[in-house]
Short mmCIF file of C-alpha atoms and ligand atoms in Angstrom, two decimals:
data_model
loop_
_atom_site.label_atom_id
_atom_site.label_comp_id
_atom_site.label_asym_id
_atom_site.label_seq_id
_atom_site.Cartn_x
_atom_site.Cartn_y
_atom_site.Cartn_z
CA MET A 1 -3.08 -18.38 19.73
CA LYS A 2 -0.95 -21.23 18.52
CA ARG A 3 -3.23 -23.20 16.19
CA PHE A 4 -4.86 -21.28 13.41
CA ILE A 5 -5.52 -21.23 9.70
CA PHE A 6 -4.84 -18.55 7.11
CA LEU A 7 -7.79 -18.23 4.80
CA GLY A 8 -8.02 -16.13 1.68
CA PRO A 9 -7.74 -16.00 -2.09
CA PRO A 10 -4.59 -16.93 -4.00
CA GLY A 11 -2.20 -13.97 -4.04
CA ALA A 12 -3.54 -12.48 -0.79
CA GLY A 13 -0.16 -12.83 0.92
CA LYS A 14 -1.00 -15.80 3.16
CA GLY A 15 2.27 -17.60 2.47
CA THR A 16 4.47 -14.57 3.04
CA GLN A 17 2.70 -13.73 6.29
CA ALA A 18 2.59 -17.32 7.48
CA VAL A 19 6.39 -17.59 7.29
CA VAL A 20 6.87 -14.42 9.35
CA VAL A 21 4.14 -15.07 11.93
CA ALA A 22 5.08 -18.74 12.43
CA GLN A 23 8.70 -17.83 13.03
CA ALA A 24 7.82 -15.05 15.49
CA ARG A 25 5.64 -17.44 17.52
CA ALA A 26 7.90 -20.48 17.18
CA ILE A 27 5.14 -22.56 15.62
CA THR A 28 5.12 -24.56 12.40
CA HIS A 29 4.06 -23.23 9.01
CA VAL A 30 2.17 -25.89 7.06
CA SER A 31 1.48 -24.94 3.45
CA THR A 32 -0.40 -27.60 1.51
CA GLY A 33 0.65 -25.87 -1.73
CA ASP A 34 4.33 -26.18 -0.73
CA LEU A 35 3.87 -29.80 0.35
CA LEU A 36 2.18 -30.61 -2.95
CA ARG A 37 4.80 -28.79 -5.04
CA SER A 38 7.52 -30.70 -3.26
CA ALA A 39 5.66 -33.99 -3.89
CA VAL A 40 5.48 -33.06 -7.58
CA ALA A 41 9.19 -32.14 -7.69
CA ASN A 42 10.11 -35.44 -6.01
CA GLN A 43 7.79 -37.35 -8.33
CA THR A 44 6.16 -39.20 -5.47
CA ASP A 45 2.99 -41.15 -6.02
CA LEU A 46 1.01 -38.28 -4.50
CA GLY A 47 2.86 -35.73 -6.64
CA GLN A 48 2.10 -37.62 -9.82
CA LYS A 49 -1.58 -37.78 -8.94
CA ALA A 50 -1.76 -34.10 -7.93
CA LYS A 51 0.16 -32.47 -10.78
CA ALA A 52 -2.57 -32.23 -13.43
CA TYR A 53 -5.01 -30.61 -10.99
CA MET A 54 -2.42 -28.06 -9.91
CA ASP A 55 -1.43 -27.20 -13.47
CA ARG A 56 -5.08 -26.44 -14.26
CA GLY A 57 -5.66 -24.46 -11.07
CA ASP A 58 -8.16 -26.99 -9.75
CA LEU A 59 -8.20 -28.32 -6.22
CA VAL A 60 -6.38 -31.59 -5.70
CA PRO A 61 -8.90 -34.23 -4.51
CA ASP A 62 -9.66 -34.12 -0.79
CA SER A 63 -8.65 -37.75 -0.29
CA LEU A 64 -5.06 -36.92 -1.31
CA VAL A 65 -4.79 -33.66 0.61
CA LEU A 66 -6.35 -34.93 3.85
CA GLY A 67 -3.91 -37.79 4.29
CA MET A 68 -1.02 -35.44 3.65
CA VAL A 69 -2.23 -32.94 6.29
CA GLU A 70 -2.93 -35.64 8.86
CA GLU A 71 0.60 -36.98 8.44
CA ARG A 72 2.11 -33.52 8.68
CA LEU A 73 0.22 -32.61 11.86
CA ALA A 74 1.39 -35.83 13.50
CA GLN A 75 5.05 -34.81 13.20
CA ALA A 76 6.98 -33.65 16.26
CA ASP A 77 7.41 -30.01 15.21
CA ALA A 78 3.66 -29.59 14.81
CA GLN A 79 2.89 -30.41 18.46
CA SER A 80 3.67 -26.92 19.74
CA GLY A 81 1.32 -25.22 17.28
CA TRP A 82 0.87 -24.39 13.61
CA ILE A 83 -0.47 -22.13 10.94
CA LEU A 84 -2.28 -23.97 8.16
CA ASP A 85 -1.79 -22.00 4.95
CA GLY A 86 -3.96 -22.98 1.99
CA PHE A 87 -5.88 -25.64 3.92
CA PRO A 88 -8.80 -26.17 4.28
CA ARG A 89 -9.87 -25.12 0.79
CA ASN A 90 -13.50 -26.28 0.85
CA VAL A 91 -16.19 -27.16 3.37
CA ALA A 92 -15.51 -30.92 3.19
CA GLN A 93 -11.86 -30.29 4.12
CA ALA A 94 -12.92 -27.96 6.95
CA LYS A 95 -15.22 -30.63 8.39
CA ALA A 96 -12.52 -33.29 8.07
CA LEU A 97 -10.05 -30.95 9.80
CA ASP A 98 -12.54 -30.43 12.61
CA GLU A 99 -12.80 -34.18 13.14
CA LEU A 100 -9.06 -34.68 13.00
CA LEU A 101 -8.39 -31.90 15.50
CA THR A 102 -11.03 -33.23 17.87
CA ALA A 103 -9.44 -36.67 17.67
CA ILE A 104 -5.94 -35.34 18.47
CA HIS A 105 -7.22 -32.89 21.11
CA GLN A 106 -5.74 -29.85 19.37
CA PRO A 107 -8.66 -27.50 18.71
CA LEU A 108 -8.43 -24.74 16.15
CA GLU A 109 -8.21 -21.32 17.81
CA GLY A 110 -8.74 -18.95 14.91
CA ALA A 111 -9.25 -18.50 11.17
CA VAL A 112 -7.50 -15.39 9.85
CA ASN A 113 -9.25 -14.26 6.70
CA PHE A 114 -7.24 -12.08 4.28
CA GLU A 115 -9.45 -9.64 2.41
CA VAL A 116 -7.98 -8.41 -0.88
CA PRO A 117 -9.91 -7.24 -3.98
CA ASP A 118 -9.73 -9.48 -7.07
CA GLU A 119 -8.10 -6.85 -9.32
CA ILE A 120 -5.14 -6.63 -6.97
CA LEU A 121 -4.87 -10.41 -6.69
CA THR A 122 -4.66 -10.83 -10.45
CA THR A 123 -1.86 -8.26 -10.72
CA ARG A 124 0.05 -9.81 -7.82
CA LEU A 125 -0.31 -13.37 -9.12
CA LEU A 126 0.77 -12.52 -12.64
CA SER A 127 3.90 -10.78 -11.36
CA ARG A 128 4.87 -13.78 -9.18
CA GLY A 129 5.97 -15.97 -12.08
CA ARG A 130 5.11 -19.35 -10.57
CA GLN A 131 4.40 -22.15 -13.04
CA ASP A 132 0.67 -22.13 -12.28
CA ASP A 133 0.45 -18.32 -12.44
CA THR A 134 -0.40 -17.90 -16.14
CA GLU A 135 -3.41 -15.70 -16.87
CA PRO A 136 -6.05 -18.36 -17.68
CA VAL A 137 -4.96 -20.48 -14.71
CA VAL A 138 -4.95 -17.46 -12.40
CA ARG A 139 -8.47 -16.59 -13.49
CA HIS A 140 -9.57 -20.17 -12.90
CA ARG A 141 -7.94 -20.31 -9.45
CA LEU A 142 -9.81 -17.16 -8.42
CA GLN A 143 -13.05 -18.71 -9.63
CA VAL A 144 -12.31 -21.90 -7.68
CA TYR A 145 -11.61 -19.73 -4.64
CA HIS A 146 -14.96 -17.94 -4.91
CA ASP A 147 -16.92 -21.15 -5.56
CA GLN A 148 -15.30 -23.54 -3.11
CA THR A 149 -13.14 -21.70 -0.57
CA ALA A 150 -15.05 -18.47 0.14
CA PRO A 151 -17.92 -20.41 1.82
CA LEU A 152 -15.43 -21.12 4.61
CA ILE A 153 -15.72 -17.50 5.71
CA ALA A 154 -19.30 -18.15 6.86
CA PHE A 155 -18.32 -21.59 8.15
CA TYR A 156 -15.75 -20.13 10.57
CA GLN A 157 -17.85 -17.07 11.33
CA GLU A 158 -20.63 -19.35 12.59
CA ARG A 159 -18.13 -21.10 14.84
CA GLY A 160 -16.90 -17.81 16.29
CA LEU A 161 -13.39 -18.33 14.92
CA LEU A 162 -13.23 -15.77 12.11
CA ILE A 163 -10.73 -12.90 12.27
CA SER A 164 -10.77 -10.70 9.16
CA ILE A 165 -7.73 -8.67 8.11
CA ALA A 166 -7.52 -6.10 5.32
CA GLY A 167 -4.66 -7.61 3.31
CA ASN A 168 -4.26 -4.80 0.81
CA ALA A 169 -1.30 -3.03 2.45
CA ALA A 170 2.49 -3.28 2.78
CA VAL A 171 3.80 -6.61 4.10
CA ASP A 172 4.94 -5.16 7.47
CA GLU A 173 1.63 -3.40 8.00
CA VAL A 174 -0.33 -6.59 7.35
CA THR A 175 1.95 -8.48 9.79
CA THR A 176 1.22 -5.85 12.45
CA ARG A 177 -2.53 -6.21 11.86
CA ILE A 178 -2.34 -10.01 12.16
CA GLU A 179 -0.20 -9.90 15.31
CA ALA A 180 -2.66 -7.50 16.91
CA ALA A 181 -5.61 -9.71 16.00
CA ILE A 182 -4.15 -13.01 17.24
CA ALA A 183 -2.31 -11.75 20.31
P1 AMP B 201 -1.28 -22.66 -3.19
O1 AMP B 201 0.21 -22.66 -3.10
O2 AMP B 201 -1.92 -22.73 -1.82
O3 AMP B 201 -1.82 -21.55 -4.03
O4 AMP B 201 -1.71 -24.03 -3.90
C1 AMP B 201 -1.30 -24.32 -5.22
C2 AMP B 201 -2.17 -25.42 -5.78
O5 AMP B 201 -2.04 -26.60 -4.97
C3 AMP B 201 -3.66 -25.12 -5.79
O6 AMP B 201 -4.04 -24.40 -6.95
C4 AMP B 201 -4.24 -26.52 -5.74
O7 AMP B 201 -4.17 -27.16 -7.00
C5 AMP B 201 -3.30 -27.26 -4.83
N1 AMP B 201 -3.71 -27.16 -3.40
C6 AMP B 201 -3.08 -26.52 -2.38
N2 AMP B 201 -3.74 -26.67 -1.23
C7 AMP B 201 -4.83 -27.43 -1.51
C8 AMP B 201 -5.91 -27.94 -0.74
N3 AMP B 201 -6.03 -27.68 0.57
N4 AMP B 201 -6.84 -28.70 -1.38
C9 AMP B 201 -6.75 -28.97 -2.68
N5 AMP B 201 -5.77 -28.51 -3.47
C10 AMP B 201 -4.80 -27.75 -2.89
#
């Protein structure tokens, strides 16, 4: 597989695993969270619009995120494959991604779903020390995940693309599980 998404709650280890797996397969890691944080740091127009949503732990509006992803997937290094980490985050984004990928003839091959219990996520997120990792924001981001992102599990299951991984294990062990599932 060379085109897949990493799906799962905040703190599930998607970003850590995406870096390792993308490097091993010589494909591109696309993290919408990283792209947005860099837009905020560079004070771009997009960054200025996105910042307040991110600080609260809300999703940045689809219109902003979709354009950013489309642009990123059009770049040269994305033509040999990618892992989308943190995108799509809701059903509207998943449908828009579907349309985009159909248009560019690069179908999605799998959706790797990281399963990690909420209690563990909260502990992990609070120990990470990122600016949007304070306790009330963490709680809100988990709620947003359950309300808006978790429905994507059924969405990809129905399309025969879902691959679930138990993410509550050591980093190397989770990598091994992913590699086995997407071989
Ligand atoms: P992450 O690094 O994936 O946890 O994302 C950090 C923050 O960026 C999220 O809490 C959202 O505010 C925003 N974000 C990242 N990806 C998306 C997305 N696909 N749609 C909307 N907002 C996003």
